[in-house]
XYZ file of C-alpha atoms in Angstrom:
572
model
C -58.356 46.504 18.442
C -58.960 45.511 14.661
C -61.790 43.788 13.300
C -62.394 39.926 13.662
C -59.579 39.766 16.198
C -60.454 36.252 16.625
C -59.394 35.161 13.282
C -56.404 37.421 13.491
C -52.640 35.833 13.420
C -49.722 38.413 15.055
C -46.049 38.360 13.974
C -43.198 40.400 16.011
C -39.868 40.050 14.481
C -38.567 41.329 18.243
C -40.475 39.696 20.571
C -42.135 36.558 18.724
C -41.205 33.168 18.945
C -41.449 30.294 16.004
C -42.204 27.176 17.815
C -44.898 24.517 17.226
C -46.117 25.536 20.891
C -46.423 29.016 19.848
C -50.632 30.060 19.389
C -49.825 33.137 17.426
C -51.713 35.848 19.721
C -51.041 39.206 20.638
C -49.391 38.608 23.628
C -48.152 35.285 22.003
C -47.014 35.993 18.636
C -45.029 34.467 15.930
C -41.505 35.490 15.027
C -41.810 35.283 11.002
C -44.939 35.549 8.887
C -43.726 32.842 6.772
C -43.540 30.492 9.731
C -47.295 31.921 10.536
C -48.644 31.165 7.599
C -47.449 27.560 7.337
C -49.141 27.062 11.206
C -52.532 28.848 10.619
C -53.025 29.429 6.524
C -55.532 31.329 4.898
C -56.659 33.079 8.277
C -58.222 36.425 7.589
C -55.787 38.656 8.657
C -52.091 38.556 9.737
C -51.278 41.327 11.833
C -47.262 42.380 11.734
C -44.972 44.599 14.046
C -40.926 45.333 14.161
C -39.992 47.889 16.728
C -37.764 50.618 15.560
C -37.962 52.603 18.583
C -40.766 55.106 17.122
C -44.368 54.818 19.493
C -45.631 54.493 15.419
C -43.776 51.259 14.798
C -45.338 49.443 18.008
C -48.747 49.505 16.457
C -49.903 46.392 14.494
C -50.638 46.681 11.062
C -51.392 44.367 8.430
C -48.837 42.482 6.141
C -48.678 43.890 3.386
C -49.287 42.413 -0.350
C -46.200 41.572 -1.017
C -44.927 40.217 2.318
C -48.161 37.805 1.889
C -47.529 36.532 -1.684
C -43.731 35.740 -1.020
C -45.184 33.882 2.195
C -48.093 32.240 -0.095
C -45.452 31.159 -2.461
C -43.395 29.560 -0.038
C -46.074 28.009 1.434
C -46.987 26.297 -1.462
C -43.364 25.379 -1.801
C -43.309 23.700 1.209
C -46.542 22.124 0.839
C -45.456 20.865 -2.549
C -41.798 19.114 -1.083
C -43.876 17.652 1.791
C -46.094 15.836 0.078
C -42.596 14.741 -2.604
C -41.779 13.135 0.579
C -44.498 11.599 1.585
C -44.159 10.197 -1.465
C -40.580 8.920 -0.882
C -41.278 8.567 2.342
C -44.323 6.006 1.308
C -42.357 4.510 -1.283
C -39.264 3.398 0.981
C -41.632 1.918 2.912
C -42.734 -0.160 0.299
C -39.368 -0.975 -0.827
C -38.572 -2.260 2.768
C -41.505 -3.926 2.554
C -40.686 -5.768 -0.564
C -36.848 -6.272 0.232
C -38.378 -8.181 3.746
C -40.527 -10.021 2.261
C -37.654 -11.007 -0.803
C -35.808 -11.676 2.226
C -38.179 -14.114 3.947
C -38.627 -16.184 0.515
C -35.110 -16.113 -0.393
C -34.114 -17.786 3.262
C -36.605 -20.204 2.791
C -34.504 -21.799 -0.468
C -31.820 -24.463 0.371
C -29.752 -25.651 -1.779
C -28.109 -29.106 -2.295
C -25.488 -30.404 -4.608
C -26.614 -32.436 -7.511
C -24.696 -35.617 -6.625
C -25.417 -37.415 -9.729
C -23.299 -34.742 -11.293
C -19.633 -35.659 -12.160
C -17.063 -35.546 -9.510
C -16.039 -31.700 -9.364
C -12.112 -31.179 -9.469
C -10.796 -28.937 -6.763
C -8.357 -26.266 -8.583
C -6.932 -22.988 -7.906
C -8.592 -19.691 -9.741
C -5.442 -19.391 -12.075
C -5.166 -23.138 -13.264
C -6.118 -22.735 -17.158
C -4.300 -25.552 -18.623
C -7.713 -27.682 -20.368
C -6.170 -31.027 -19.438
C -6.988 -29.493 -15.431
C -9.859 -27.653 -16.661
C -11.404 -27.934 -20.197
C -13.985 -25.558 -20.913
C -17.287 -26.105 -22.888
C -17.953 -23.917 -25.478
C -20.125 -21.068 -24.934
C -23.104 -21.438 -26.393
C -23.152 -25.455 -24.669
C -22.382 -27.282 -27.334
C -19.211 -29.867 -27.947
C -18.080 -31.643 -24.910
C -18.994 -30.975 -21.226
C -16.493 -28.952 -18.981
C -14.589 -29.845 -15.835
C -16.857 -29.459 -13.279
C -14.515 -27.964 -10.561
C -14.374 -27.086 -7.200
C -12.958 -23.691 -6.245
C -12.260 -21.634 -3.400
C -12.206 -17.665 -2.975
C -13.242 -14.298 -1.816
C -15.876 -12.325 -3.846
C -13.229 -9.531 -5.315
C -16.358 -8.112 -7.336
C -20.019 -8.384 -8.026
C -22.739 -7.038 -10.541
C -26.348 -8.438 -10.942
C -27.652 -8.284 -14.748
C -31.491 -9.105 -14.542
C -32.112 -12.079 -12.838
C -27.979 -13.437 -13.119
C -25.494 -13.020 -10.528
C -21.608 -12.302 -12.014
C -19.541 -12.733 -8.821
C -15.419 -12.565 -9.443
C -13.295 -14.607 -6.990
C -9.912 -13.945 -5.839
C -7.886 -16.735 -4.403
C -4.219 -15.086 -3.927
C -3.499 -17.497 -7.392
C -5.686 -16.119 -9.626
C -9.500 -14.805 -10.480
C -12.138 -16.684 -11.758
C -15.666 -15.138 -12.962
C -18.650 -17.517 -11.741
C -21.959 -17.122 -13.155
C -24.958 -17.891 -10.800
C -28.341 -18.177 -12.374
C -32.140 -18.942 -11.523
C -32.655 -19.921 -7.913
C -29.347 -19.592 -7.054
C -28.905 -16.499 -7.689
C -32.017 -15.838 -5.733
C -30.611 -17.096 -2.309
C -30.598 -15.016 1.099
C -26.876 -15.296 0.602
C -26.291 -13.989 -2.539
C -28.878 -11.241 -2.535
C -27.071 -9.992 0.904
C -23.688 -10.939 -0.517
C -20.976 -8.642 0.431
C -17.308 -7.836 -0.462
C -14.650 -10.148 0.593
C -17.139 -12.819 1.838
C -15.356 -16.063 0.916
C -17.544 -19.046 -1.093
C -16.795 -21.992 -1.833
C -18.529 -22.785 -5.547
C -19.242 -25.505 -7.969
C -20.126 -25.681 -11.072
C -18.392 -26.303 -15.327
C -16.489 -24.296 -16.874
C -17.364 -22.528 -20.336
C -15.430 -20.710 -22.754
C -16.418 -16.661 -22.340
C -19.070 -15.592 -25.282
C -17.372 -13.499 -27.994
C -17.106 -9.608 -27.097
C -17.313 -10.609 -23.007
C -14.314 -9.599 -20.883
C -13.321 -11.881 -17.972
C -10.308 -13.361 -16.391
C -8.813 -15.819 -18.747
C -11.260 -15.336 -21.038
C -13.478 -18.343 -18.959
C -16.299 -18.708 -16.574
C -17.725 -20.835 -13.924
C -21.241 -21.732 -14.219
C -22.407 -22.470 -10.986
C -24.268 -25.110 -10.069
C -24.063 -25.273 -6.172
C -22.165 -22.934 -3.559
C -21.568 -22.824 -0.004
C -20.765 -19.840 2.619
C -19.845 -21.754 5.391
C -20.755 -19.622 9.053
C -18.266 -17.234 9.651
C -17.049 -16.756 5.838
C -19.236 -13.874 5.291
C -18.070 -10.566 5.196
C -19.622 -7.406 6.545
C -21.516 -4.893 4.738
C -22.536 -1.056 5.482
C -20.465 1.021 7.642
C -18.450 -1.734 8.816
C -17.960 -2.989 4.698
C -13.987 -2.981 3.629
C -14.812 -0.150 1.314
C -15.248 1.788 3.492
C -12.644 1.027 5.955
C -9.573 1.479 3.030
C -10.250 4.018 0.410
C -7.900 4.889 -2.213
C -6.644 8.104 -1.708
C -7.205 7.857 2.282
C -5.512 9.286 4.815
C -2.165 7.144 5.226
C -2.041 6.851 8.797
C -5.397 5.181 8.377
C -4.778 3.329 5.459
C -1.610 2.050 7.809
C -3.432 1.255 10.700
C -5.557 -0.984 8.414
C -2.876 -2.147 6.352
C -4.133 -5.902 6.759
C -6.987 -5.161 4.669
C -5.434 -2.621 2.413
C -3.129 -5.104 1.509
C -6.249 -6.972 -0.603
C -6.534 -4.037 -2.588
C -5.164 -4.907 -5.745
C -2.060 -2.019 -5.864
C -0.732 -3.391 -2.790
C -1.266 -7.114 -3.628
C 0.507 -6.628 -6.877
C 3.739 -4.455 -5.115
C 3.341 -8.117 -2.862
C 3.624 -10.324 -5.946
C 6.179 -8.452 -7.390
C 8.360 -8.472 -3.802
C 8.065 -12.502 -3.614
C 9.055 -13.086 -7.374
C 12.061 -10.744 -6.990
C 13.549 -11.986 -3.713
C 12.959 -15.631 -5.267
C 15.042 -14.443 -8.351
C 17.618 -13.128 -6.372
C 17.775 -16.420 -5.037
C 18.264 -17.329 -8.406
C 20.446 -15.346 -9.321
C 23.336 -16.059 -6.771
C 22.463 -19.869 -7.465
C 23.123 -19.187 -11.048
C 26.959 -17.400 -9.724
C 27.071 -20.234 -7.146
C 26.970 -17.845 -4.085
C 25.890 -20.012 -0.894
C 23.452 -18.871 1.328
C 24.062 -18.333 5.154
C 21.381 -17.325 8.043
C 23.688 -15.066 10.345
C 22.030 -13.834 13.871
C 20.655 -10.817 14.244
C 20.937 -10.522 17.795
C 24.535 -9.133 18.162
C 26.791 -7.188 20.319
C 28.945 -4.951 17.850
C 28.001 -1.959 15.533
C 28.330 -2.002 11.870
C 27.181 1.251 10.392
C 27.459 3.720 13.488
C 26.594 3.665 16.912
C 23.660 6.077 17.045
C 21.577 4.035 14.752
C 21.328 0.687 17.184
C 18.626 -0.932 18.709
C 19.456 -1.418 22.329
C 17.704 -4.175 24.624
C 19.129 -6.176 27.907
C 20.172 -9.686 26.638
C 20.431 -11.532 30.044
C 21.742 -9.056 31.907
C 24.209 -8.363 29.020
C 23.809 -5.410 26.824
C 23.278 -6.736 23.196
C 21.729 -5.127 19.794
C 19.883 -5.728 17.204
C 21.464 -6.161 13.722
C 22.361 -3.119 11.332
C 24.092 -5.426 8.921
C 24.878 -8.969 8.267
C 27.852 -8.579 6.469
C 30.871 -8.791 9.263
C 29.486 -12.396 10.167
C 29.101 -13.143 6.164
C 33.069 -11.981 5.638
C 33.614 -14.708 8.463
C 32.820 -17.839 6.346
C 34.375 -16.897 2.937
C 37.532 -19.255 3.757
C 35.217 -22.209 3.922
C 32.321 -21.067 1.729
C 33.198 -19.413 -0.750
C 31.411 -16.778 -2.145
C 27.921 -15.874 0.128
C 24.833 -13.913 0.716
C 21.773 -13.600 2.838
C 18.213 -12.337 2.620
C 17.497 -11.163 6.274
C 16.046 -8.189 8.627
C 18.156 -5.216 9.178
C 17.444 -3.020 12.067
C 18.030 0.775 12.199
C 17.270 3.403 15.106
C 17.036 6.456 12.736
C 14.694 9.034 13.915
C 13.916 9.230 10.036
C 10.486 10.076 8.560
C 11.577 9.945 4.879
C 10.174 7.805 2.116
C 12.656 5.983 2.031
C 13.999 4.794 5.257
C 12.734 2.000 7.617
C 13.375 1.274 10.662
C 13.463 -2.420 10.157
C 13.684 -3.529 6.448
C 15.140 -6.723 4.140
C 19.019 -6.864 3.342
C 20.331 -8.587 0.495
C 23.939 -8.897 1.424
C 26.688 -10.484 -0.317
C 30.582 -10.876 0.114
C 33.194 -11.717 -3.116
C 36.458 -13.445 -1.933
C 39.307 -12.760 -3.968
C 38.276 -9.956 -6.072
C 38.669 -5.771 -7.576
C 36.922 -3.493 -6.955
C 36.006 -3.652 -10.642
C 34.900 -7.126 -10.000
C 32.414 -5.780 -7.648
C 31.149 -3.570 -9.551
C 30.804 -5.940 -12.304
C 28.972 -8.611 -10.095
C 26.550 -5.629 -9.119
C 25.704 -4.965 -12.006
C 24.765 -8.444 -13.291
C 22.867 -9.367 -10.433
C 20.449 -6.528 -10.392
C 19.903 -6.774 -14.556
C 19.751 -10.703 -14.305
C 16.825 -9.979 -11.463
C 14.845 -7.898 -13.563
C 15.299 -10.108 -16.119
C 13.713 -13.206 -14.030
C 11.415 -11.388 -12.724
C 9.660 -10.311 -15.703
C 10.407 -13.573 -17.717
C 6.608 -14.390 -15.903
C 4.390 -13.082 -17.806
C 2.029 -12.701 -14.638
C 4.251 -10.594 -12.313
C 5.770 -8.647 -15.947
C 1.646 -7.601 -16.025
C 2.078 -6.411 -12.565
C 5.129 -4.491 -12.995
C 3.804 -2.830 -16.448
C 0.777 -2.023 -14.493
C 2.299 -0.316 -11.769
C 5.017 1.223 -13.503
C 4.245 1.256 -17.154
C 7.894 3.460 -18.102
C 10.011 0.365 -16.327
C 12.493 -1.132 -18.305
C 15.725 -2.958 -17.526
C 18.728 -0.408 -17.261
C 21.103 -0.466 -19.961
C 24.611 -1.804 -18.948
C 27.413 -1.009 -17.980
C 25.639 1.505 -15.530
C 27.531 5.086 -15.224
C 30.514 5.735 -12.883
C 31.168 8.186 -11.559
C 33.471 9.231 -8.411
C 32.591 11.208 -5.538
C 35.003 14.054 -6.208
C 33.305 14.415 -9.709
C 30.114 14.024 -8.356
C 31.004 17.072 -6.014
C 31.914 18.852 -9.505
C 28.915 18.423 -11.038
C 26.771 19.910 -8.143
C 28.709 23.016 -7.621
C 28.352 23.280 -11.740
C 24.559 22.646 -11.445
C 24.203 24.585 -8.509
C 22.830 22.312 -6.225
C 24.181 23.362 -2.775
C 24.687 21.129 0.073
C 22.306 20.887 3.321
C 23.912 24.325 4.651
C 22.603 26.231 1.466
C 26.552 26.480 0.325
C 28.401 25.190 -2.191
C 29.258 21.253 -2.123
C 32.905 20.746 -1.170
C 35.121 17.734 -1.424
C 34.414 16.086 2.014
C 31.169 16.620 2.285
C 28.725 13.887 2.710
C 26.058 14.455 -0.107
C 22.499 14.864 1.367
C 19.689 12.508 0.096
C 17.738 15.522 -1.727
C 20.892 16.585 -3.263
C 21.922 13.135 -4.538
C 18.476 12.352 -6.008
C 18.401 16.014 -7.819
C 21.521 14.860 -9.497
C 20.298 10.805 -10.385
C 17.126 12.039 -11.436
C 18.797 15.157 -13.777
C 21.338 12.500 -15.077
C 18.206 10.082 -14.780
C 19.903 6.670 -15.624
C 21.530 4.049 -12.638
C 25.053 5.353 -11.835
C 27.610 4.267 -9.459
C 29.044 6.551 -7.338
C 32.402 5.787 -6.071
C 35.299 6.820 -4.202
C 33.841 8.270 -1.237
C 36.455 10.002 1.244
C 37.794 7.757 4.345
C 35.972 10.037 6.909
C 32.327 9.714 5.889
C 32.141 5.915 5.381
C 32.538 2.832 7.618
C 35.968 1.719 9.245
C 36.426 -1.610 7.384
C 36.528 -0.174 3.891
C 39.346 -0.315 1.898
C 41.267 2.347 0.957
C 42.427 3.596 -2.307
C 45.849 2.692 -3.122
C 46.502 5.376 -5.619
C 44.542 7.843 -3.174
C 44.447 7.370 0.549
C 42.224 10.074 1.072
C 39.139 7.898 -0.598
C 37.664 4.343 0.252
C 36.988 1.647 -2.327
C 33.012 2.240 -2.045
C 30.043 2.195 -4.136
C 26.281 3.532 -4.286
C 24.476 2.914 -6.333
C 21.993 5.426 -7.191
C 18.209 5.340 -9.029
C 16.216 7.618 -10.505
C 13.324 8.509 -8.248
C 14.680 6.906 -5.867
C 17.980 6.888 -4.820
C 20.532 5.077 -2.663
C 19.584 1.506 -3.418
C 22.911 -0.297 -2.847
C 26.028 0.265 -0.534
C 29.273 -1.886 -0.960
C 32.799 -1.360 -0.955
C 35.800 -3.796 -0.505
C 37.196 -4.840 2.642
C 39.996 -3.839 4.633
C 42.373 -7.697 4.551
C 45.155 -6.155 6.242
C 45.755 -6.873 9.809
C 47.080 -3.099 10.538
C 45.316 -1.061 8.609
C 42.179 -1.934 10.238
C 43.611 -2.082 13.713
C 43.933 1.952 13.091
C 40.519 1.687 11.690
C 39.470 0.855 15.140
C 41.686 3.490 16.856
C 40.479 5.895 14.351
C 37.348 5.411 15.198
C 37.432 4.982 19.033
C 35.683 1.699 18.429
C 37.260 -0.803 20.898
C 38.753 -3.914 19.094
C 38.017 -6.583 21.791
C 34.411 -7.143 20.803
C 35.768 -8.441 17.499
C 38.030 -10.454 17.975
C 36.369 -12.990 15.742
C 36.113 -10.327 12.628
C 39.556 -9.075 13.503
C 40.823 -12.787 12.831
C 40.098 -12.862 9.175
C 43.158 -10.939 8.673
C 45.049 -13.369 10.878
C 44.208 -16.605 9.489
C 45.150 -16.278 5.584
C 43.729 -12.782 5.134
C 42.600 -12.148 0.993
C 41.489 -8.996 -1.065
C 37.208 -9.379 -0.581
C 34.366 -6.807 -0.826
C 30.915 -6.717 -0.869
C 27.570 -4.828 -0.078
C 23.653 -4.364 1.015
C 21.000 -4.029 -1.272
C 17.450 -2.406 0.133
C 14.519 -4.796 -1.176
C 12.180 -2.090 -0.130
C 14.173 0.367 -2.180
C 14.827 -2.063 -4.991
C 11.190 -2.344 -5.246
C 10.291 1.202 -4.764
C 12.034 1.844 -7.897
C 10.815 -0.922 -9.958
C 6.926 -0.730 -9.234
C 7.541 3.387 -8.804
C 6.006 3.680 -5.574
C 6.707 6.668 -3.647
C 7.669 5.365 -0.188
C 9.521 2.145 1.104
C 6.293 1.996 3.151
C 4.302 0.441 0.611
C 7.045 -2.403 -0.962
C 7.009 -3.990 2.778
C 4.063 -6.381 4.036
C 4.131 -4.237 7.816
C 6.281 -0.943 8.235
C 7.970 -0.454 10.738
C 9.244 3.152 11.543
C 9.549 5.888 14.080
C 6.757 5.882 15.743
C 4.874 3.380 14.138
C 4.808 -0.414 15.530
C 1.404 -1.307 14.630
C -0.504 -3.601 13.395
């Protein structure tokens, strides 16, 4: 036994254990000296063993110098963090202790509106014009502002000193309000969260020179309300959390009803109402008539293995590919006509560009060339653009999403599927077998975009042979072999537009039919347009996804639609 055994701490890197329980004996000993040391410091001796087999090495010795002042070190390493956070520790506490108390004062403040105050005018964040809302000059001199009354949900916040800068987002517009003194010292705007809609009053003021705000304006509050239930979460649960740019997209999907506040998607929104609205416009402007046709219907358009089945009283029924065999129906008393309305498609399709559900814009020409259509296709998609971004608002939107956009230069480029085939093989660009493309083939998607986005301007691509397109196109007079058809192609993204013209003859699209194995009975009603004062007519579908996947250069359909829908995905 060694001297002062009493005093003595052991250490067996075999046998020992480091636990709190642990007293450090001989027949109890630590595992580490380290851990030792920072249990009983400064003891007179600290006795070490590590078995290496040898009778020698089971014998307890003392640590040597070294061992002890790398163990001294770290124990005044550790001593030195633990008291750091104590420190933190201490000083949380009395951070909590403040916020609480902050807390208790600020729900004791209640707040009423100044009735003796002019009548505040209820407006809409983006409402500038000064006969709605004048603004007082900055520094509060000249005449007083509208007092207003506004509506919205807190799109940002930053607190600078003792002043509250909350910007609101109504779906119109934004609108900076400025909260000062007590009211900025209110439970609910200390605790106030993202997306926690207010309703505020207060006058408006012309922004200080060298400040940066929506419209150049601000709100200076002088009374708001969050009603119960208005207020927004915070913490885990807060929306920043729940939608993160750069997320996974199957997340970001399944919470697509808040991503869509995010300010990407809401602008790729704006941008999707003010271009369907000018292609209403637009076929106003060329007196096309609208027409609602069903999309519950019991004949195929595009191809059998892309419907939506479902039992329609006992019946077997479908839901629509295309709109465009009812639309060819009411040219003798309409005229020219169109529709905006669902599509349906059963393709087991995971691109980024294909939906299983997505918005047509169809259209049929009576009494035209296929020149015509081309023609007509052309000006509607430039005269679009062109309404679209004759708003300054959504031509922000459009620059900000896709800064390169411009509208294309017409007359697009034509080109015809057998030189299309041409230019592949010369660009060697093979076709989905890894071969050479051959007249007859039906160009693949990754194919056809190589080629739009070499070429990189809109072309139309024509002339596509009789066996890889629909049964009710037209073909060419001057070479069976072909169809009178159009796509029309986009950089970056593709097929945006289909058309063709119409079969009008009676017989030729009887052997369509037959051709086709697709049994005539079921349209009877179609059939009878070339019965009843038949007439050369064409027409076509444009994608709105597609169409806007281009514009505002997003890389999948997904995000230019409000809720995909695709395989596999139904939700929310």
């Amino acid at each position: 036994m060694v001297e002062n055994d009493a005093a003595a701490v052991y250490v067996d890197e075999d046998i020992g254990a480091d636990t709190e329980q642990t007293p450090g004996t001989e027949s109890a000993p630590y595992k580490s000296l380290q851990f030792a040391y920072l249990q009983k410091p400064a003891r007179s001796q600290y006795l070490t063993r590590k078995s290496d087999g040898s009778d020698e090495s089971s014998q307890w010795k003392p640590a040597t110098k070294s061992a002890m002042k790398k163990t001294v070190n770290y124990f005044e390493q550790q001593k030195k963090k633990q008291g750091r956070e104590k420190e933190i520790a201490a000083q949380r506490q009395k951070e909590e202790e403040e916020r609480e108390r902050v807390f208790e004062e600020a729900k004791k403040i209640t707040l009423e509106e100044d009735k003796s105050l002019p009548k505040a005018v209820k407006i809409r964040l983006d409402e500038t014009d000064t006969s709605v809302a004048k603004l007082r000059e900055h520094d509060g001199s000249g005449d007083p502002g509208t007092r207003v009354r506004v509506f919205g949900r807190v799109h940002r916040q930053r607190k600078q000193k003792d002043v509250l800068f909350v910007t609101l987002r109504d779906g119109y517009g934004y609108l900076q309000c400025v909260f000062a003194g007590i009211l900025a010292k209110t439970y609910d705007a200390i605790t106030l969260t993202r997306e926690t809609s207010m309703e505020v009053i207060g006058e408006m003021y012309a922004l200080p020179p060298g400040a940066h705000a929506p419209n150049q304006r601000e709100l200076h509050v002088d009374y708001y309300e969050i009603k119960p239930g208005w207020k927004a979460p915070g913490g885990e649960d807060a929306i920043t959390n729940k939608v993160q740019a750069g997320g996974d997209p199957q997340i970001l999907l399944d919470n697509r009803h808040l991503l869509l506040r995010g300010d990407i998607a809401s602008s790729v929104m704006f941008v999707r109402d003010a271009v369907e609205f000018a292609f209403h416009q637009t076929y106003r402007e060329l007196r096309l008539r609208k027409v609602s046709p069903p999309a519950l219907v019991q004949t195929q358009v595009e191809g059998g293995a892309t419907l939506f089945k479902f039992d329609y009283y006992g019946e077997e029924a479908f839901l629509t590919q295309s709109s465009q065999l009812y639309l060819e129906t009411v040219l003798p008393s309409m005229g020219d006509v169109y529709c905006i309305e669902k599509s349906f498609r059963a393709e087991k399709s995971l691109t980024r560009r294909h939906l299983s559900e997505y918005t047509h814009i169809e259209a049929e020409l009576d009494f035209i060339t296929f020149s015509d259509l081309l023609d007509h296709l052309e000006l509607v998609m430039c005269r679009v653009i062109e309404l679209t971004l004759a708003d300054p608002v959504i031509a922000a939107y459009v620059k900000e999403l896709n800064p390169e956009f411009k509208v294309p230069e017409r007359p697009f480029k034509r080109m015809k599927y057998s030189d299309a085939i041409d230019w592949l093989k010369e660009h060697n660009i093979p076709n989905e077998d890894g071969h050479p493309h051959t007249f007859g083939d039906d160009i693949a998607e990754a194919a056809e975009r190589r080629m739009t986005d070499i070429i990189n301007r809109p072309i139309f691509l024509t002339h596509f042979p009789v066996e890889i397109k629909a049964f009710y196109m037209q073909k060419d007079k001057d070479d069976p072999r072909v169809t009178e058809s159009v796509d029309c192609l986009m950089p970056g993204v593709g097929e945006i537009v289909g058309g063709s013209m119409r079969m009008d003859d009676w017989g030729e699209l009887m052997k369509a039919y037959e051709r086709e194995g697709i049994d005539s009975k079921p349209y009877y009603w179609y059939t009878d347009q070339r019965k009843y004062g038949s007439s050369p007519h064409g027409g076509y579908g444009l994608g709105l996804e597609r169409f806007l996947a281009w514009m505002c250069k997003q890389h999948t359909v997904r995000d230019t639609c409000l809720y995909p829908r695709y395989m596999g995905r139904c939700i929310p």
